[in-house]
Coordinates of C-alpha atoms in Angstrom, one line a residue:
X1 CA 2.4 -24.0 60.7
X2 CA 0.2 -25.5 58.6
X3 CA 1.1 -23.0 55.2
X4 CA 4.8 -23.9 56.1
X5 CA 6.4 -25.1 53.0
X6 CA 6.6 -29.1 52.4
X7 CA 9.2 -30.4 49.6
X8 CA 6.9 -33.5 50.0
X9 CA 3.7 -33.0 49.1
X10 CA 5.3 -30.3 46.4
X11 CA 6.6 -33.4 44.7
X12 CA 3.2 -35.2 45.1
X13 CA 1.5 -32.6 43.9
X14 CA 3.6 -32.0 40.7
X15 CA 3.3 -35.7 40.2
X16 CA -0.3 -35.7 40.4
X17 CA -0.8 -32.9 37.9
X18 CA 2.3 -33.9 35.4
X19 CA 4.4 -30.9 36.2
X20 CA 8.4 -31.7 35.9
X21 CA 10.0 -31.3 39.5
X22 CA 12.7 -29.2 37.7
X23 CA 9.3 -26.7 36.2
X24 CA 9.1 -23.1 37.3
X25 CA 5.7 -22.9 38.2
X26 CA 3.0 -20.0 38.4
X27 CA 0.1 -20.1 40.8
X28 CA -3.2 -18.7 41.2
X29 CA -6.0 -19.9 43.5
X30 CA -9.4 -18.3 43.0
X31 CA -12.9 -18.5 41.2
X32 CA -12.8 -18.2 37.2
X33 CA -14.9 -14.8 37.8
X34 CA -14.6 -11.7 36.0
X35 CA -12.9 -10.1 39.4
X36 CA -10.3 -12.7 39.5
X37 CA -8.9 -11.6 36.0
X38 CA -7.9 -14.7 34.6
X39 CA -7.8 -13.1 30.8
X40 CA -5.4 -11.1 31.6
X41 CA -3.6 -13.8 33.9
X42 CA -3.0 -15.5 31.1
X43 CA -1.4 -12.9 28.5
X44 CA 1.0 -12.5 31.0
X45 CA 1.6 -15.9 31.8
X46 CA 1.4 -15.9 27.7
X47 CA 4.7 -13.5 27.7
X48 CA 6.3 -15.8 30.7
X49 CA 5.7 -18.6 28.2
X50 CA 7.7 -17.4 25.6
X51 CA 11.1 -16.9 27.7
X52 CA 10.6 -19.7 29.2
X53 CA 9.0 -22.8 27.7
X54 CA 9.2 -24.7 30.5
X55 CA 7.0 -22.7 32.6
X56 CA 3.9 -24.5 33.9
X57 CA 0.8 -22.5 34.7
X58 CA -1.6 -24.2 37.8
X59 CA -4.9 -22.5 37.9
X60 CA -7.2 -23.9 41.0
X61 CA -10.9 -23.1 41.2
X62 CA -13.7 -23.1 38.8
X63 CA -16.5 -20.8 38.0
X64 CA -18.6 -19.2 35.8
X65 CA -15.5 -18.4 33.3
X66 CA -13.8 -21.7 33.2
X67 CA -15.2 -22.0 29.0
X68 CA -14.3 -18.6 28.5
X69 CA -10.4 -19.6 30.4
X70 CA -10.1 -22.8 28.3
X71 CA -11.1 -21.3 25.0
X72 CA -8.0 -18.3 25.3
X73 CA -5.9 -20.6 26.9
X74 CA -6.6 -22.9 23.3
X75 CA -6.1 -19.8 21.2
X76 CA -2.7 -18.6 22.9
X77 CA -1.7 -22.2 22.6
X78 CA -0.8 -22.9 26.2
X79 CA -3.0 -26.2 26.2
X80 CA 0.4 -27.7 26.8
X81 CA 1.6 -25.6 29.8
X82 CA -1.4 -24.8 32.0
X83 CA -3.1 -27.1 34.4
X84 CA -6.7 -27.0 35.5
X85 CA -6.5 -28.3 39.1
X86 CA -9.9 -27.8 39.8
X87 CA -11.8 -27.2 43.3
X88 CA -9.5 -28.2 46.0
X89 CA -9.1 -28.4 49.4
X90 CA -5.6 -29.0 49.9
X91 CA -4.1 -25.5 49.8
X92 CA -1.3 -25.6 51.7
X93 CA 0.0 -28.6 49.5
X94 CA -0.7 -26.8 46.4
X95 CA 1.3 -23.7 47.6
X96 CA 4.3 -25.8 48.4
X97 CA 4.2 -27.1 44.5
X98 CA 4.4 -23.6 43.5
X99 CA 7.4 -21.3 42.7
X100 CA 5.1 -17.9 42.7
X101 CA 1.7 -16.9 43.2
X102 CA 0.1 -14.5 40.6
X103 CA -3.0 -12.5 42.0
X104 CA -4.4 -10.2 39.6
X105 CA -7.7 -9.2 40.9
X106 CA -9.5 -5.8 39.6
X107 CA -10.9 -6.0 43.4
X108 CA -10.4 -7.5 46.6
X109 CA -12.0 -7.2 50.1
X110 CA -9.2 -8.3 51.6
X111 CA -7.2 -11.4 49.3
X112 CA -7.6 -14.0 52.4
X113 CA -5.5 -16.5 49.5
X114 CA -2.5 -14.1 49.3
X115 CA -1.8 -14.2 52.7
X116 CA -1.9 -18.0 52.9
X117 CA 0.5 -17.8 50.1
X118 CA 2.6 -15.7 51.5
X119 CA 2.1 -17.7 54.8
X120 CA 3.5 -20.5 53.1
X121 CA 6.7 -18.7 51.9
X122 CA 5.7 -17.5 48.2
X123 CA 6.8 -14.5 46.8
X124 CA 3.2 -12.6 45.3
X125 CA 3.1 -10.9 42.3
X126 CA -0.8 -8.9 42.9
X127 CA -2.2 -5.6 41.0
X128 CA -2.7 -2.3 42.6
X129 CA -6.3 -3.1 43.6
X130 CA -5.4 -5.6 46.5
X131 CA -5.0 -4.0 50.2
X132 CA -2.4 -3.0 51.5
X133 CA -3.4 -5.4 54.7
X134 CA -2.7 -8.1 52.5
X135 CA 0.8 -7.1 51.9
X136 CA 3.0 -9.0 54.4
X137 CA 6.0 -9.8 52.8
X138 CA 8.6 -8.2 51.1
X139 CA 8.8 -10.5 48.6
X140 CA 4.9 -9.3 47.4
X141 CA 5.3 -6.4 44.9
X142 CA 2.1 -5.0 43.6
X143 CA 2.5 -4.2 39.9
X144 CA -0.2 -2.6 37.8
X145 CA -2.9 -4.1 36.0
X146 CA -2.2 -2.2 32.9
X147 CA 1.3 -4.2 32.1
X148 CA 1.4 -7.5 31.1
X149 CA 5.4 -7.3 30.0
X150 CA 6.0 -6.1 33.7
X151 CA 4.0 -8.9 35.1
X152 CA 5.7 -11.5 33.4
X153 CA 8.9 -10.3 34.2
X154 CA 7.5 -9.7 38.1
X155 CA 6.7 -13.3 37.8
X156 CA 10.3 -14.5 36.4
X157 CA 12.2 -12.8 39.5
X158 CA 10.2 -13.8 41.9
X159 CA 11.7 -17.3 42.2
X160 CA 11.0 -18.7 45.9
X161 CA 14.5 -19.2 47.9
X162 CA 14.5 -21.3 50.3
X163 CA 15.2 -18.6 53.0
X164 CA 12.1 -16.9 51.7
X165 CA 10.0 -20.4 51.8
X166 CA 11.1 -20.9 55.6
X167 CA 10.1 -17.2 56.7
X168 CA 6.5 -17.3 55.2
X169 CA 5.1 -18.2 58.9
X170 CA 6.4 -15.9 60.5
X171 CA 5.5 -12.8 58.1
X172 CA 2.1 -13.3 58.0
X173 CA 1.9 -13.6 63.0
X174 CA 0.0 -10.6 62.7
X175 CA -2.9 -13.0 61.1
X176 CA -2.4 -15.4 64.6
X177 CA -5.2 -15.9 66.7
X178 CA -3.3 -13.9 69.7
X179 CA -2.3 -11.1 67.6
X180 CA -6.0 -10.6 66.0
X181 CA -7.5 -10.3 69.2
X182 CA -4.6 -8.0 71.0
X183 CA -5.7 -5.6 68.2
X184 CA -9.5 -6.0 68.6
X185 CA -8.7 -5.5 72.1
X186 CA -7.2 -2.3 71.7
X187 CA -10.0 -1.3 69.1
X188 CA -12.4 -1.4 71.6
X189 CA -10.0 -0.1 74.3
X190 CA -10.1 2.9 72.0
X191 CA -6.0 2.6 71.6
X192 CA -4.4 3.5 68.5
X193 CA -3.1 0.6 66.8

């Protein structure tokens, strides 16, 4: 329960980090790193941008990249529209101020953040490179790294409803304590999952 969506600190947290409460916003949690694929991130976020100036942009994390990030996020002028939130520990608030989580990773072991995202109720836009294991919803559509126009248009239909915001705990039980060890259980039972 503690992913489940809260109108409260999404207000708070929009506050803190000047985003309108009306915004549609894109999120991504992870380490400016060459594997998290921020560059790219942001030429799509670039193409949201332009249907939609309203759009805000929350990147949280920091990390060898973070120049590189603020010097293309200068030169696409987007200074205006993305916020650098920094190292946080306040996840589940952050996912609550979101309207979509963007995860475009060229690898993943297993994308531990787009679960919690999608354990708070966020639709997940992700490339082809994160498991399968860490696709829990159907709201999480996987679309290839090699399309920026089909990201941003990914990201524009995947507004959160509130149906899809209350559901986010239960999609993601088979993460639970009881249900992970049921299946290491069986592992060692030598049952088939």
């Amino acid at each position: 329960a503690v992913y489940r969506y809260d109108p409260t600190a999404r207000a708070r947290i929009r506050e803190t980090f000047h985003i309108p409460q009306d915004a549609f916003v894109v999120g991504h949690i992870g380490r400016f790193s060459a594997q998290k694929n921020h560059a790219f991130l942001l030429e799509a976020f670039a193409a949201v941008h332009r249907m939609h100036p309203e759009a805000i942009l929350m990147l949280v994390g920091d990390g060898e990249l973070r120049q590189d990030v603020t010097q293309q996020v200068e030169r696409l002028h987007l200074s205006d529209c993305v916020r650098f939130c920094g190292v946080r520990s306040d996840v589940p608030a952050l996912l609550s101020a979101m309207d979509v989580f963007a995860f475009p990773s060229r690898f993943e072991g297993l994308g531990i953040v787009a679960i919690e995202a999608q354990a708070a109720g966020l639709p997940v836009v992700c490339s082809e490179h994160i498991p399968v294991e860490a696709l829990l919803s159907p709201e999480t559509r996987q679309v290839p790294l090699s399309d920026a126009a089909g990201w941003a248009e990914a990201l524009l239909t995947a507004a959160a409803s509130e149906t899809t915001r209350d559901s986010g705990p239960e999609v993601c039980q088979r993460f639970s304590i009881d249900a992970v060890a049921a299946m290491i259980a069986s592992y060692y039972k030598g049952e088939q999952p």
